[in-house]
Amino acid sequence: MWNEETREKLRKEILPALEKEAWSLNDDMAEHPELGPREFESSRKMVEMMRTHGIEVEYPYCSVETAFRAVINPGGKKKAAFLAEYDALPEIGHACGHCASGMASVLAGLAVQEVRDTLGDVQIDIIGTPDEEWGGGKVLLQRAGAFDDYDFAAMVHMYAVDGVEARFSAIDGIKFVFHGAPAHAAACPEKGRNALNAARLLFDSTDMMRQHVIKEAIISGYIAEGGSAANIAPDRAVVNFNTRAPKRVQLDDISDWVKDCARAAALATRTEVEILPDGVDYDGFQPVKSELQLLEECFAGIGRPLGEDAGVLAGGSSDIGNVASSCVTFHPVMGIGKGLEAHTREFAAAMTCDVTHRAITDSATLLLELTWRLFTDDALLERIKKDHFDSLKEI
């Protein structure tokens, strides 16, 4: 692994020499946003940039058309992955800042390539992870084993202020299709089997669940189909549910209980129910104390010590949780302006500003600092690994 002298050279010479190239591609992606999983130009341009710098890139990767894996110093026993996102949002473009966070990982990789002769037994990969917003690109990669062999994976997300704490709930999407029997509501109601009644019972029973699940759990749903006329007993009803809990081990039990409620509703109404997945299920992301402490030290180490207004990116769900189910994973946030809110036009407009350019470079610096600390301190790395995987087992 690189020494102190090379560490300073990366910060003071190599990153400054490369940053404008990274900023330029960030601005290009911000001006030409692509939705996942159709980020064909964004992923291609990232790959071309890395190949121009002599980095080997597999593209596509794991049968995901816009995913890639760039490898620096292949064969190293210690392995780190820098994750690059690049999908945008409908109508409001890069309002989540993935152009900038993705380019931070690429910039870090370009810098490492310049000092590859100092890596020794360390291999560093840049993995392009498409379609975070909707389709869970990281989930597809994780299920293909893409993250199994890494000591850690890391990325930096853009946010209003700096912070180390990002927490996301595990989520399942479940579709219930109830099948009954149609009948005229006045002439022969006894011949009908009301699928909408089954849907209503499902909602009643899940409401009764709420007092007996953890307070952090969220159970939400809506009736997508419930009949076509008031004088016909509905023979089909479709219900879409989301269930959430901080950890996958917690959510599995909650989702199973909701499915039991659907089966019970079908039994009570003499209907049938199909239980289908609705979208991609995500694991939770709940970093442990030792991971957060290390990130705080890294922020201080790059000259951006956290203040009392340190950001906490929480709520909702993200496919980063599935990466964390396979390896130690870091997801800090880098500030680009107090008061800015992600998923807004104002956030998208900020992507080409000087403050975001600086955040790209500082995020790349943070990734290098994190890598240096973990791969020059075996005891620290092993302690964080133990804490991480122990936490996945806790309920």
Short mmCIF file of C-alpha atoms in Angstrom, two decimals:
data_model
loop_
_atom_site.label_atom_id
_atom_site.label_comp_id
_atom_site.label_asym_id
_atom_site.label_seq_id
_atom_site.Cartn_x
_atom_site.Cartn_y
_atom_site.Cartn_z
CA MET A 1 0.00 0.00 0.00
CA TRP A 2 1.19 3.52 -0.71
CA ASN A 3 3.23 5.32 1.96
CA GLU A 4 2.80 8.75 3.58
CA GLU A 5 4.78 10.48 0.86
CA THR A 6 2.58 9.02 -1.88
CA ARG A 7 -0.50 9.83 0.18
CA GLU A 8 0.43 13.51 0.11
CA LYS A 9 1.35 13.35 -3.56
CA LEU A 10 -2.11 11.98 -4.38
CA ARG A 11 -3.74 14.92 -2.63
CA LYS A 12 -1.49 17.76 -3.71
CA GLU A 13 -0.38 16.74 -7.20
CA ILE A 14 -2.24 13.82 -8.75
CA LEU A 15 -5.87 14.66 -7.90
CA PRO A 16 -5.45 18.34 -8.89
CA ALA A 17 -3.99 17.23 -12.21
CA LEU A 18 -6.96 14.96 -12.94
CA GLU A 19 -9.90 16.79 -11.40
CA LYS A 20 -10.82 19.05 -14.33
CA GLU A 21 -11.25 16.02 -16.58
CA ALA A 22 -13.60 14.49 -14.03
CA TRP A 23 -15.49 17.75 -13.55
CA SER A 24 -15.99 18.05 -17.30
CA LEU A 25 -17.58 14.62 -17.59
CA ASN A 26 -19.73 15.33 -14.54
CA ASP A 27 -21.03 18.48 -16.23
CA ASP A 28 -21.69 16.58 -19.45
CA MET A 29 -23.74 13.95 -17.61
CA ALA A 30 -25.60 16.65 -15.68
CA GLU A 31 -26.56 18.27 -18.98
CA HIS A 32 -27.48 14.93 -20.61
CA PRO A 33 -29.18 12.90 -17.86
CA GLU A 34 -30.14 9.29 -18.52
CA LEU A 35 -32.64 7.18 -16.64
CA GLY A 36 -31.75 3.75 -15.34
CA PRO A 37 -31.19 1.19 -16.65
CA ARG A 38 -30.60 3.07 -19.91
CA GLU A 39 -27.48 5.04 -18.99
CA PHE A 40 -25.76 4.01 -22.21
CA GLU A 41 -23.82 7.21 -22.89
CA SER A 42 -22.97 7.93 -19.26
CA SER A 43 -21.53 4.48 -18.64
CA ARG A 44 -19.74 4.44 -22.01
CA LYS A 45 -18.05 7.78 -21.37
CA MET A 46 -16.93 6.71 -17.90
CA VAL A 47 -15.49 3.49 -19.33
CA GLU A 48 -13.72 5.33 -22.16
CA MET A 49 -12.17 7.77 -19.69
CA MET A 50 -10.77 4.95 -17.56
CA ARG A 51 -9.51 3.00 -20.56
CA THR A 52 -7.77 6.14 -21.83
CA HIS A 53 -5.85 6.14 -18.53
CA GLY A 54 -4.81 2.52 -19.02
CA ILE A 55 -7.33 0.90 -16.68
CA GLU A 56 -8.73 -2.50 -17.64
CA VAL A 57 -12.54 -2.41 -17.76
CA GLU A 58 -15.12 -5.18 -18.15
CA TYR A 59 -18.20 -3.68 -19.79
CA PRO A 60 -20.99 -4.78 -19.63
CA TYR A 61 -20.57 -6.51 -16.28
CA CYS A 62 -22.51 -9.42 -14.72
CA SER A 63 -24.91 -9.38 -17.67
CA VAL A 64 -26.11 -5.89 -16.66
CA GLU A 65 -25.90 -3.83 -19.84
CA THR A 66 -24.80 -0.51 -18.32
CA ALA A 67 -22.72 -1.89 -15.44
CA PHE A 68 -18.93 -2.10 -15.52
CA ARG A 69 -15.94 -3.17 -13.45
CA ALA A 70 -12.60 -1.43 -13.79
CA VAL A 71 -9.64 -3.20 -12.18
CA ILE A 72 -6.45 -1.59 -10.90
CA ASN A 73 -3.61 -3.93 -9.88
CA PRO A 74 -5.46 -7.19 -10.56
CA GLY A 75 -4.60 -10.13 -8.33
CA GLY A 76 -4.18 -8.17 -5.10
CA LYS A 77 -5.15 -10.09 -1.97
CA LYS A 78 -6.75 -7.07 -0.36
CA LYS A 79 -9.63 -5.73 -2.41
CA ALA A 80 -11.67 -2.54 -2.32
CA ALA A 81 -14.52 -1.42 -4.59
CA PHE A 82 -15.40 2.19 -5.30
CA LEU A 83 -19.04 2.32 -6.43
CA ALA A 84 -20.10 4.68 -9.21
CA GLU A 85 -23.74 5.65 -9.75
CA TYR A 86 -24.90 7.60 -12.81
CA ASP A 87 -28.67 7.30 -13.26
CA ALA A 88 -30.93 10.35 -13.19
CA LEU A 89 -34.56 11.08 -12.33
CA PRO A 90 -37.46 11.65 -14.73
CA GLU A 91 -38.01 15.30 -15.65
CA ILE A 92 -35.60 16.73 -13.04
CA GLY A 93 -32.38 15.11 -14.23
CA HIS A 94 -29.49 14.61 -11.80
CA ALA A 95 -31.47 15.84 -8.83
CA CYS A 96 -29.93 13.14 -6.65
CA GLY A 97 -26.40 14.01 -7.70
CA HIS A 98 -25.37 10.65 -9.11
CA CYS A 99 -23.31 12.29 -11.84
CA ALA A 100 -21.13 13.85 -9.15
CA SER A 101 -20.97 10.89 -6.77
CA GLY A 102 -20.18 8.57 -9.68
CA MET A 103 -17.41 10.82 -10.95
CA ALA A 104 -15.91 11.01 -7.45
CA SER A 105 -15.39 7.24 -7.54
CA VAL A 106 -13.99 7.37 -11.05
CA LEU A 107 -11.65 10.23 -10.12
CA ALA A 108 -10.39 8.23 -7.13
CA GLY A 109 -9.73 5.32 -9.48
CA LEU A 110 -7.84 7.50 -11.96
CA ALA A 111 -5.65 8.76 -9.11
CA VAL A 112 -4.93 5.23 -7.88
CA GLN A 113 -3.97 4.20 -11.41
CA GLU A 114 -1.20 6.82 -11.30
CA VAL A 115 0.35 5.16 -8.24
CA ARG A 116 -0.50 1.54 -9.07
CA ASP A 117 3.13 0.51 -8.61
CA THR A 118 2.79 1.35 -4.90
CA LEU A 119 -0.30 -0.82 -4.28
CA GLY A 120 1.55 -4.03 -3.43
CA ASP A 121 -1.07 -6.65 -2.50
CA VAL A 122 -4.00 -4.23 -2.86
CA GLN A 123 -6.48 -4.36 -5.76
CA ILE A 124 -8.90 -1.49 -6.24
CA ASP A 125 -11.92 -1.77 -8.53
CA ILE A 126 -14.41 0.82 -9.72
CA ILE A 127 -17.81 -0.80 -10.17
CA GLY A 128 -20.46 1.01 -12.18
CA THR A 129 -23.81 0.43 -10.49
CA PRO A 130 -26.73 1.55 -12.67
CA ASP A 131 -30.38 2.20 -11.90
CA GLU A 132 -30.27 3.03 -8.18
CA GLU A 133 -33.43 5.11 -8.33
CA TRP A 134 -35.86 2.48 -9.62
CA GLY A 135 -34.50 -0.92 -10.55
CA GLY A 136 -31.90 -1.74 -7.92
CA GLY A 137 -28.83 -2.24 -10.08
CA LYS A 138 -26.72 -3.08 -7.05
CA VAL A 139 -29.18 -5.83 -6.12
CA LEU A 140 -28.73 -7.46 -9.52
CA LEU A 141 -24.96 -7.26 -9.17
CA GLN A 142 -25.01 -8.53 -5.60
CA ARG A 143 -27.13 -11.53 -6.53
CA ALA A 144 -24.58 -12.32 -9.23
CA GLY A 145 -21.86 -12.34 -6.55
CA ALA A 146 -20.23 -9.08 -7.64
CA PHE A 147 -19.40 -7.90 -4.11
CA ASP A 148 -18.54 -11.19 -2.41
CA ASP A 149 -14.75 -10.95 -2.51
CA TYR A 150 -14.17 -7.37 -1.34
CA ASP A 151 -12.82 -6.29 2.03
CA PHE A 152 -14.98 -3.20 1.67
CA ALA A 153 -16.97 -1.13 -0.81
CA ALA A 154 -17.47 2.62 -0.64
CA MET A 155 -19.07 5.58 -2.36
CA VAL A 156 -19.82 9.19 -1.44
CA HIS A 157 -23.26 10.68 -2.06
CA MET A 158 -23.86 14.38 -2.57
CA TYR A 159 -25.96 16.08 0.11
CA ALA A 160 -26.60 19.52 1.61
CA VAL A 161 -23.91 19.15 4.30
CA ASP A 162 -21.14 16.70 5.14
CA GLY A 163 -22.05 13.62 7.16
CA VAL A 164 -21.10 10.04 7.87
CA GLU A 165 -24.47 8.62 8.75
CA ALA A 166 -26.74 7.20 6.08
CA ARG A 167 -29.47 4.81 7.19
CA PHE A 168 -31.94 3.06 4.93
CA SER A 169 -34.66 0.53 5.64
CA ALA A 170 -34.97 -2.85 4.01
CA ILE A 171 -37.99 -2.93 1.73
CA ASP A 172 -40.16 -5.59 0.10
CA GLY A 173 -42.69 -4.91 -2.62
CA ILE A 174 -45.53 -7.44 -2.63
CA LYS A 175 -48.47 -7.72 -5.01
CA PHE A 176 -51.60 -9.62 -4.00
CA VAL A 177 -54.08 -10.66 -6.69
CA PHE A 178 -57.35 -11.96 -5.28
CA HIS A 179 -59.57 -14.07 -7.54
CA GLY A 180 -63.24 -14.53 -6.73
CA ALA A 181 -66.41 -15.22 -8.70
CA PRO A 182 -68.59 -12.56 -10.34
CA ALA A 183 -72.31 -12.36 -9.64
CA HIS A 184 -75.11 -9.85 -9.98
CA ALA A 185 -75.19 -7.96 -6.70
CA ALA A 186 -79.00 -8.02 -6.53
CA ALA A 187 -80.16 -11.03 -8.54
CA CYS A 188 -77.82 -13.74 -7.21
CA PRO A 189 -75.25 -12.38 -4.76
CA GLU A 190 -74.94 -15.84 -3.13
CA LYS A 191 -73.17 -17.09 -6.25
CA GLY A 192 -70.46 -14.50 -6.00
CA ARG A 193 -67.15 -14.50 -4.18
CA ASN A 194 -66.06 -10.91 -3.55
CA ALA A 195 -62.37 -10.35 -4.24
CA LEU A 196 -62.63 -6.76 -3.00
CA ASN A 197 -63.82 -8.01 0.37
CA ALA A 198 -60.66 -10.09 0.58
CA ALA A 199 -58.59 -6.99 -0.18
CA ARG A 200 -60.42 -5.06 2.55
CA LEU A 201 -59.76 -7.86 5.04
CA LEU A 202 -56.08 -7.74 4.15
CA PHE A 203 -55.97 -4.06 5.09
CA ASP A 204 -57.90 -4.67 8.31
CA SER A 205 -55.63 -7.50 9.38
CA THR A 206 -52.38 -5.65 8.60
CA ASP A 207 -53.71 -2.69 10.59
CA MET A 208 -54.10 -5.11 13.51
CA MET A 209 -50.48 -6.20 13.03
CA ARG A 210 -49.09 -2.75 13.71
CA GLN A 211 -49.29 -2.92 17.50
CA HIS A 212 -47.24 -6.14 17.48
CA VAL A 213 -44.33 -5.28 15.19
CA ILE A 214 -41.30 -3.11 15.90
CA LYS A 215 -42.07 0.60 15.97
CA GLU A 216 -39.66 1.26 13.09
CA ALA A 217 -41.66 -0.99 10.73
CA ILE A 218 -43.76 0.57 7.99
CA ILE A 219 -46.59 -1.27 6.25
CA SER A 220 -48.24 0.63 3.42
CA GLY A 221 -50.39 -0.28 0.47
CA TYR A 222 -53.17 0.61 -1.92
CA ILE A 223 -55.87 -1.11 -3.95
CA ALA A 224 -54.88 -0.99 -7.61
CA GLU A 225 -57.96 -2.83 -8.85
CA GLY A 226 -61.22 -3.38 -7.01
CA GLY A 227 -64.05 -4.01 -9.44
CA SER A 228 -65.72 -2.35 -12.41
CA ALA A 229 -69.37 -1.78 -11.48
CA ALA A 230 -71.42 -1.41 -8.33
CA ASN A 231 -73.91 -4.11 -9.32
CA ILE A 232 -71.29 -6.81 -9.92
CA ALA A 233 -69.48 -8.64 -7.14
CA PRO A 234 -65.80 -7.98 -7.98
CA ASP A 235 -64.12 -11.18 -9.06
CA ARG A 236 -60.63 -9.63 -9.11
CA ALA A 237 -58.82 -7.27 -6.78
CA VAL A 238 -55.17 -6.24 -6.89
CA VAL A 239 -53.34 -4.83 -3.88
CA ASN A 240 -49.78 -3.47 -3.83
CA PHE A 241 -47.91 -3.35 -0.54
CA ASN A 242 -44.53 -2.07 0.65
CA THR A 243 -43.15 -3.36 3.91
CA ARG A 244 -40.10 -1.79 5.55
CA ALA A 245 -37.88 -2.42 8.56
CA PRO A 246 -34.32 -1.39 9.40
CA LYS A 247 -32.82 -4.83 8.81
CA ARG A 248 -33.54 -7.69 6.46
CA VAL A 249 -33.79 -10.22 9.30
CA GLN A 250 -36.57 -8.09 10.82
CA LEU A 251 -38.37 -7.51 7.55
CA ASP A 252 -38.52 -11.14 6.48
CA ASP A 253 -40.76 -11.97 9.42
CA ILE A 254 -42.98 -8.91 8.87
CA SER A 255 -43.42 -9.65 5.16
CA ASP A 256 -44.24 -13.28 5.91
CA TRP A 257 -46.89 -12.12 8.37
CA VAL A 258 -48.46 -9.81 5.76
CA LYS A 259 -48.57 -12.72 3.32
CA ASP A 260 -50.29 -14.85 5.98
CA CYS A 261 -52.87 -12.08 6.36
CA ALA A 262 -53.56 -12.28 2.63
CA ARG A 263 -53.98 -16.04 2.77
CA ALA A 264 -56.31 -15.69 5.74
CA ALA A 265 -58.36 -13.03 3.92
CA ALA A 266 -58.73 -15.36 0.96
CA LEU A 267 -59.76 -18.23 3.21
CA ALA A 268 -62.35 -16.09 5.00
CA THR A 269 -63.92 -14.91 1.74
CA ARG A 270 -63.54 -18.20 -0.17
CA THR A 271 -61.42 -16.51 -2.79
CA GLU A 272 -57.96 -17.40 -4.08
CA VAL A 273 -54.86 -15.23 -3.78
CA GLU A 274 -51.69 -15.00 -5.85
CA ILE A 275 -48.69 -13.54 -4.01
CA LEU A 276 -46.16 -11.95 -6.36
CA PRO A 277 -43.05 -9.77 -6.03
CA ASP A 278 -43.60 -6.10 -6.86
CA GLY A 279 -40.25 -4.62 -7.83
CA VAL A 280 -36.83 -5.43 -6.39
CA ASP A 281 -36.48 -6.01 -2.66
CA TYR A 282 -33.69 -4.12 -0.89
CA ASP A 283 -31.77 -5.01 2.25
CA GLY A 284 -31.35 -2.44 5.01
CA PHE A 285 -28.30 -0.25 5.48
CA GLN A 286 -27.50 0.47 9.14
CA PRO A 287 -23.81 1.33 9.66
CA VAL A 288 -22.19 0.43 12.97
CA LYS A 289 -20.38 2.71 15.40
CA SER A 290 -16.85 1.72 14.36
CA GLU A 291 -17.62 2.43 10.70
CA LEU A 292 -19.06 5.85 11.52
CA GLN A 293 -16.12 6.71 13.76
CA LEU A 294 -13.64 5.81 11.03
CA LEU A 295 -15.47 8.00 8.53
CA GLU A 296 -15.42 10.92 10.97
CA GLU A 297 -11.67 10.50 11.28
CA CYS A 298 -11.35 10.44 7.48
CA PHE A 299 -13.30 13.69 7.12
CA ALA A 300 -11.01 15.31 9.67
CA GLY A 301 -8.00 13.81 7.89
CA ILE A 302 -8.87 15.51 4.59
CA GLY A 303 -9.49 18.88 6.26
CA ARG A 304 -13.30 18.75 6.45
CA PRO A 305 -13.99 17.96 10.12
CA LEU A 306 -17.66 17.42 10.84
CA GLY A 307 -19.53 20.10 12.75
CA GLU A 308 -22.70 20.03 14.78
CA ASP A 309 -24.74 20.31 11.58
CA ALA A 310 -23.41 17.03 10.19
CA GLY A 311 -25.98 15.52 7.86
CA VAL A 312 -27.92 12.33 8.47
CA LEU A 313 -29.23 10.78 5.27
CA ALA A 314 -32.10 8.64 6.55
CA GLY A 315 -35.52 7.47 5.52
CA GLY A 316 -36.54 5.50 2.49
CA SER A 317 -34.58 2.61 1.04
CA SER A 318 -31.60 2.12 -1.24
CA ASP A 319 -29.90 -0.77 -2.99
CA ILE A 320 -26.68 0.09 -1.12
CA GLY A 321 -28.04 -2.18 1.61
CA ASN A 322 -27.56 -5.22 -0.60
CA VAL A 323 -23.89 -4.37 -1.04
CA ALA A 324 -23.59 -4.20 2.75
CA SER A 325 -25.04 -7.70 2.98
CA SER A 326 -21.97 -8.97 1.10
CA CYS A 327 -19.14 -6.82 2.43
CA VAL A 328 -18.32 -3.88 4.69
CA THR A 329 -19.84 -0.83 3.01
CA PHE A 330 -19.40 2.91 3.50
CA HIS A 331 -21.85 5.56 2.28
CA PRO A 332 -20.92 9.02 3.65
CA VAL A 333 -22.34 12.24 2.23
CA MET A 334 -20.50 15.32 0.96
CA GLY A 335 -22.08 18.75 1.31
CA ILE A 336 -22.73 20.99 -1.68
CA GLY A 337 -24.82 23.70 -0.02
CA LYS A 338 -26.89 24.13 3.13
CA GLY A 339 -30.58 24.22 2.42
CA LEU A 340 -30.41 22.18 -0.75
CA GLU A 341 -32.79 19.22 -0.91
CA ALA A 342 -32.15 16.18 -3.08
CA HIS A 343 -34.73 15.29 -5.72
CA THR A 344 -35.38 18.94 -6.52
CA ARG A 345 -34.60 21.06 -9.56
CA GLU A 346 -32.37 23.25 -7.38
CA PHE A 347 -30.22 20.24 -6.47
CA ALA A 348 -29.94 19.27 -10.14
CA ALA A 349 -28.94 22.83 -11.08
CA ALA A 350 -26.15 22.74 -8.48
CA MET A 351 -24.42 19.81 -10.15
CA THR A 352 -22.28 22.02 -12.40
CA CYS A 353 -21.38 24.61 -9.76
CA ASP A 354 -17.89 25.17 -8.38
CA VAL A 355 -18.89 23.88 -4.96
CA THR A 356 -19.96 20.55 -6.49
CA HIS A 357 -16.72 20.35 -8.46
CA ARG A 358 -14.82 20.78 -5.20
CA ALA A 359 -17.05 18.16 -3.56
CA ILE A 360 -16.16 15.66 -6.31
CA THR A 361 -12.46 16.10 -5.61
CA ASP A 362 -12.94 16.02 -1.84
CA SER A 363 -15.08 12.89 -2.16
CA ALA A 364 -12.34 11.19 -4.17
CA THR A 365 -9.84 12.29 -1.52
CA LEU A 366 -12.09 10.82 1.18
CA LEU A 367 -12.23 7.47 -0.63
CA LEU A 368 -8.44 7.39 -0.85
CA GLU A 369 -8.08 8.34 2.81
CA LEU A 370 -10.50 5.58 3.83
CA THR A 371 -8.62 3.04 1.72
CA TRP A 372 -5.27 4.07 3.14
CA ARG A 373 -6.45 3.80 6.75
CA LEU A 374 -8.06 0.39 6.28
CA PHE A 375 -5.29 -1.21 4.24
CA THR A 376 -2.44 0.03 6.43
CA ASP A 377 -4.06 -1.18 9.67
CA ASP A 378 -4.99 -4.87 9.55
CA ALA A 379 -6.37 -4.84 13.09
CA LEU A 380 -8.72 -1.97 12.26
CA LEU A 381 -9.95 -3.70 9.12
CA GLU A 382 -10.64 -6.97 10.95
CA ARG A 383 -12.43 -5.19 13.82
CA ILE A 384 -14.71 -3.33 11.43
CA LYS A 385 -15.43 -6.51 9.49
CA LYS A 386 -16.42 -8.28 12.69
CA ASP A 387 -18.61 -5.40 13.88
CA HIS A 388 -20.27 -5.17 10.47
CA PHE A 389 -21.21 -8.81 10.05
CA ASP A 390 -22.18 -9.21 13.71
CA SER A 391 -24.65 -6.36 13.25
CA LEU A 392 -26.32 -8.11 10.30
CA LYS A 393 -27.29 -10.97 12.60
CA GLU A 394 -28.80 -8.79 15.30
CA ILE A 395 -32.54 -8.30 15.56
#
